[in-house]
Short mmCIF file of C-alpha atoms in Angstrom, two decimals:
data_model
loop_
_atom_site.label_atom_id
_atom_site.label_comp_id
_atom_site.label_asym_id
_atom_site.label_seq_id
_atom_site.Cartn_x
_atom_site.Cartn_y
_atom_site.Cartn_z
CA UNK C 1 23.79 0.36 -20.18
CA UNK C 2 20.81 -0.26 -17.61
CA UNK C 3 17.76 -1.08 -18.60
CA UNK C 4 14.79 1.32 -18.06
CA UNK C 5 11.76 -0.37 -17.03
CA UNK C 6 9.04 0.13 -19.76
CA UNK C 7 6.14 1.82 -17.02
CA UNK C 8 7.72 2.75 -13.81
CA UNK C 9 10.79 4.23 -16.31
CA UNK C 10 13.34 3.79 -14.08
CA UNK C 11 16.86 1.94 -13.94
CA UNK C 12 18.94 -0.09 -11.24
CA UNK C 13 20.97 3.12 -11.72
CA UNK C 14 19.39 4.44 -8.64
CA UNK C 15 20.32 1.15 -6.71
CA UNK C 16 17.60 1.56 -4.03
CA UNK C 17 16.50 -1.64 -1.91
CA UNK C 18 13.11 -0.08 -0.72
CA UNK C 19 10.14 1.44 -1.70
CA UNK C 20 6.60 2.79 -0.35
CA UNK C 21 3.69 2.38 -2.83
CA UNK C 22 1.06 4.83 -2.50
CA UNK C 23 -1.49 4.69 -5.05
CA UNK C 24 -1.86 8.19 -5.86
CA UNK C 25 0.94 10.22 -7.85
CA UNK C 26 -0.52 13.01 -5.08
CA UNK C 27 0.48 11.27 -2.30
CA UNK C 28 4.45 10.97 -3.38
CA UNK C 29 4.97 14.34 -2.84
CA UNK C 30 3.31 13.91 0.61
CA UNK C 31 6.03 11.12 1.03
CA UNK C 32 8.54 13.12 0.07
CA UNK C 33 8.70 16.08 2.56
CA UNK C 34 9.86 13.77 5.15
CA UNK C 35 13.05 12.13 2.62
CA UNK C 36 16.29 13.88 2.56
CA UNK C 37 17.30 15.10 -0.80
CA UNK C 38 14.28 13.99 -2.27
CA UNK C 39 14.31 14.06 -6.01
CA UNK C 40 11.88 13.10 -8.62
CA UNK C 41 13.42 10.46 -11.24
CA UNK C 42 10.21 9.56 -13.22
CA UNK C 43 6.55 10.40 -14.04
CA UNK C 44 5.37 7.98 -16.60
CA UNK C 45 0.99 7.41 -17.01
CA UNK C 46 0.23 6.57 -13.48
CA UNK C 47 3.59 5.79 -12.24
CA UNK C 48 5.63 8.57 -10.32
CA UNK C 49 8.85 8.14 -8.40
CA UNK C 50 10.39 9.93 -6.19
CA UNK C 51 14.20 8.90 -4.77
CA UNK C 52 15.40 10.44 -1.18
CA UNK C 53 16.98 9.15 2.19
CA UNK C 54 15.21 8.91 5.15
CA UNK C 55 17.34 8.55 9.00
CA UNK C 56 19.87 7.21 6.37
CA UNK C 57 17.83 4.56 4.59
CA UNK C 58 17.60 5.12 0.40
CA UNK C 59 14.52 4.63 -0.73
CA UNK C 60 12.20 5.23 -3.54
CA UNK C 61 8.52 6.57 -3.72
CA UNK C 62 6.28 5.14 -6.67
CA UNK C 63 2.84 5.42 -6.99
CA UNK C 64 0.96 2.65 -8.17
CA UNK C 65 -2.49 3.72 -9.60
CA UNK C 66 -5.79 2.10 -9.13
CA UNK C 67 -5.91 -1.33 -8.82
CA UNK C 68 -3.98 -4.81 -8.96
CA UNK C 69 -3.06 -5.00 -12.11
CA UNK C 70 -1.28 -1.30 -12.30
CA UNK C 71 0.01 -1.99 -9.02
CA UNK C 72 1.31 -5.52 -9.94
CA UNK C 73 3.14 -4.10 -12.87
CA UNK C 74 5.05 -1.64 -10.49
CA UNK C 75 6.25 -4.59 -8.01
CA UNK C 76 7.17 -6.63 -11.05
CA UNK C 77 9.24 -3.40 -12.39
CA UNK C 78 10.74 -2.26 -8.97
CA UNK C 79 11.97 -5.83 -8.48
CA UNK C 80 13.94 -5.78 -11.67
CA UNK C 81 15.76 -2.64 -10.65
CA UNK C 82 16.47 -4.00 -7.41
CA UNK C 83 14.27 -3.47 -4.68
CA UNK C 84 13.62 -6.32 -1.81
CA UNK C 85 11.14 -4.68 0.56
CA UNK C 86 8.00 -2.81 -0.82
CA UNK C 87 5.47 -1.51 1.64
CA UNK C 88 2.12 -0.28 0.01
CA UNK C 89 0.18 2.67 1.81
CA UNK C 90 -3.07 3.51 0.47
CA UNK C 91 -6.87 3.88 1.65
CA UNK C 92 -9.34 1.43 2.06
CA UNK C 93 -12.96 1.60 3.40
CA UNK C 94 -13.43 -0.19 6.34
CA UNK C 95 -16.60 -2.67 6.77
CA UNK C 96 -16.36 -2.89 10.44
CA UNK C 97 -18.34 -0.15 13.05
CA UNK C 98 -15.70 -0.04 15.69
CA UNK C 99 -13.28 1.63 13.11
CA UNK C 100 -13.06 5.04 12.25
CA UNK C 101 -11.73 7.36 9.84
CA UNK C 102 -7.96 8.00 10.28
CA UNK C 103 -7.27 4.56 11.91
CA UNK C 104 -4.61 2.28 10.20
CA UNK C 105 -5.48 -1.23 9.32
CA UNK C 106 -2.20 -3.06 9.15
CA UNK C 107 -3.28 -5.52 6.91
CA UNK C 108 -2.06 -9.71 7.78
CA UNK C 109 -3.72 -10.90 4.46
CA UNK C 110 -6.20 -10.46 1.97
CA UNK C 111 -9.18 -12.44 0.28
CA UNK C 112 -8.22 -12.39 -2.92
CA UNK C 113 -11.18 -11.01 -5.15
CA UNK C 114 -9.10 -9.34 -7.51
CA UNK C 115 -8.19 -10.30 -11.09
CA UNK C 116 -4.74 -9.42 -11.03
CA UNK C 117 -3.47 -12.05 -8.55
CA UNK C 118 -5.30 -14.92 -10.15
CA UNK C 119 -3.73 -14.09 -13.39
CA UNK C 120 -0.94 -15.28 -11.60
CA UNK C 121 -1.99 -18.50 -9.39
CA UNK C 122 -5.04 -20.26 -8.42
CA UNK C 123 -6.82 -18.97 -5.42
CA UNK C 124 -5.56 -21.85 -3.10
CA UNK C 125 -2.66 -19.23 -3.28
CA UNK C 126 -2.23 -17.37 0.15
CA UNK C 127 -2.15 -13.58 0.04
CA UNK C 128 -0.18 -12.75 3.21
CA UNK C 129 2.35 -10.16 3.87
CA UNK C 130 6.12 -10.81 4.56
CA UNK C 131 5.86 -12.08 8.42
CA UNK C 132 9.10 -9.96 9.01
CA UNK C 133 8.64 -6.92 7.47
CA UNK C 134 4.77 -7.27 9.07
CA UNK C 135 6.13 -7.94 12.78
CA UNK C 136 8.34 -4.23 12.36
CA UNK C 137 5.27 -2.35 10.87
CA UNK C 138 3.07 -3.54 14.08
CA UNK C 139 6.06 -2.85 16.42
CA UNK C 140 6.38 0.54 14.42
CA UNK C 141 2.57 1.50 14.91
CA UNK C 142 2.84 0.57 18.87
CA UNK C 143 6.13 2.91 19.03
CA UNK C 144 4.53 5.68 16.82
CA UNK C 145 0.89 5.08 19.13
CA UNK C 146 -1.16 5.44 16.30
CA UNK C 147 -4.66 4.20 15.96
CA UNK C 148 -4.88 0.75 14.42
CA UNK C 149 -6.08 -2.78 13.51
CA UNK C 150 -4.65 -6.24 12.35
CA UNK C 151 -6.40 -8.23 10.54
CA UNK C 152 -7.49 -9.51 7.01
CA UNK C 153 -8.96 -7.15 3.50
CA UNK C 154 -10.43 -8.03 0.84
CA UNK C 155 -8.99 -6.44 -2.60
CA UNK C 156 -11.73 -6.32 -5.47
CA UNK C 157 -11.58 -4.59 -8.82
CA UNK C 158 -14.72 -2.25 -8.72
CA UNK C 159 -16.39 -0.04 -6.09
CA UNK C 160 -19.49 -0.04 -8.62
CA UNK C 161 -20.98 -3.23 -8.92
CA UNK C 162 -25.34 -3.63 -8.50
CA UNK C 163 -24.15 -5.70 -4.61
CA UNK C 164 -21.67 -3.80 -2.96
CA UNK C 165 -23.78 -3.22 0.14
CA UNK C 166 -24.67 -6.73 0.49
CA UNK C 167 -21.07 -7.90 -0.29
CA UNK C 168 -19.68 -5.72 2.36
CA UNK C 169 -21.79 -6.88 4.75
CA UNK C 170 -20.83 -10.37 4.23
CA UNK C 171 -17.25 -10.24 4.80
CA UNK C 172 -17.44 -7.71 7.67
CA UNK C 173 -19.91 -10.59 9.16
CA UNK C 174 -16.91 -12.88 8.27
CA UNK C 175 -14.45 -10.77 10.31
CA UNK C 176 -12.58 -8.75 7.26
CA UNK C 177 -11.76 -5.63 8.54
CA UNK C 178 -11.80 -3.38 5.49
CA UNK C 179 -11.78 -2.99 1.37
CA UNK C 180 -9.14 -2.12 -1.15
CA UNK C 181 -7.92 -2.63 -4.71
CA UNK C 182 -4.22 -3.79 -4.72
CA UNK C 183 -3.47 -5.57 -1.61
CA UNK C 184 -4.21 -8.66 -2.70
CA UNK C 185 -1.86 -8.60 -5.93
CA UNK C 186 0.99 -7.09 -3.72
CA UNK C 187 1.20 -10.24 -1.32
CA UNK C 188 0.43 -12.62 -4.16
CA UNK C 189 2.94 -11.32 -6.36
CA UNK C 190 5.65 -10.02 -3.82
CA UNK C 191 5.39 -13.99 -2.59
CA UNK C 192 5.94 -15.63 -6.11
CA UNK C 193 9.15 -12.85 -6.47
CA UNK C 194 10.37 -13.55 -3.17
CA UNK C 195 10.18 -9.57 -2.76
CA UNK C 196 8.98 -9.04 0.80
CA UNK C 197 5.84 -7.12 0.79
CA UNK C 198 3.73 -5.12 3.42
CA UNK C 199 0.61 -2.99 3.79
CA UNK C 200 -0.83 -0.28 5.78
CA UNK C 201 -4.28 1.32 5.05
CA UNK C 202 -6.04 4.82 6.12
CA UNK C 203 -9.21 3.97 6.44
CA UNK C 204 -10.98 7.11 4.43
CA UNK C 205 -14.63 5.67 4.47
CA UNK C 206 -16.52 4.33 7.65
CA UNK C 207 -18.89 0.98 7.47
CA UNK C 208 -21.95 3.48 7.14
CA UNK C 209 -20.45 6.45 5.63
CA UNK C 210 -20.80 6.93 1.82
CA UNK C 211 -17.92 6.28 -0.71
CA UNK C 212 -18.23 9.22 -3.07
CA UNK C 213 -18.64 11.67 -0.21
CA UNK C 214 -15.56 9.57 1.80
CA UNK C 215 -13.52 9.44 -0.85
CA UNK C 216 -14.04 13.61 -1.36
CA UNK C 217 -13.19 14.65 1.98
CA UNK C 218 -9.97 12.69 1.74
CA UNK C 219 -9.10 14.29 -1.66
CA UNK C 220 -9.51 17.76 0.31
CA UNK C 221 -7.64 16.73 3.11
CA UNK C 222 -10.35 18.76 5.55
CA UNK C 223 -11.36 15.65 8.04
CA UNK C 224 -9.53 13.01 9.85
CA UNK C 225 -8.35 11.15 7.18
CA UNK C 226 -5.42 13.92 7.02
CA UNK C 227 -3.72 12.67 9.99
CA UNK C 228 -4.24 9.04 9.40
CA UNK C 229 -2.35 9.54 6.16
CA UNK C 230 0.40 11.34 8.08
CA UNK C 231 0.54 8.62 10.42
CA UNK C 232 0.66 5.68 7.75
CA UNK C 233 3.15 7.71 6.05
CA UNK C 234 5.82 7.67 8.78
CA UNK C 235 4.79 4.34 10.23
CA UNK C 236 5.96 2.68 6.63
CA UNK C 237 9.32 4.45 6.72
CA UNK C 238 9.87 3.47 10.82
CA UNK C 239 9.53 0.07 9.19
CA UNK C 240 11.86 0.51 6.74
CA UNK C 241 14.26 2.22 9.07
CA UNK C 242 13.77 -1.12 11.48
CA UNK C 243 13.67 -3.76 8.96
CA UNK C 244 17.02 -2.11 7.33
CA UNK C 245 18.65 -1.70 10.95
CA UNK C 246 17.83 -5.75 11.70
CA UNK C 247 19.57 -6.73 8.12
#
């Protein structure tokens, strides 16, 4: 009997080696419309999973909720059921004025300001994507002709500290492109567990934008971030196809 994972509530019976990891459970259904024979197989807490096929590649779409701790649980349990390559498809706020709403950030590394990655290993360990997966991700974005930027992001644990503006300005001046809450944990845990990982982020808040209104607009799908989300999903799917073919 296959062991069902305690949080994501699936087992290796699904026999899928690839996964997309949105944060929002609502985004799982948006990915599912691109898949053939998409079927919801589990929904427990923040972890909603759909299985389906894209251009002949079987994959899972599992939401991770908010933050590195819950994303880390998903990475660990997906690895336990046989997933070998995972791509986060999430949202972010940029700290660079030249980056616009709906642009994609292809994370080449992450500043480790989250607690989850530190719980695993000291900060000298790098938070970086798998090189092979990252190269294919950049190539997919080029072929799709979407607006994207490659560089470092910063992962953190709260939107509401007392010095958010100063923190963003500081890291923006150091060349960081954007901020999210999960990429660092994904990269560190993926590296330690020998899982190939990558992260694509859709910009939903500009550097001079308002966090609350930006996120609200994103949820309502009333601006250019909606197109960015579609671009992000397709880029991630095409990346997994390219990677599977090269294997």
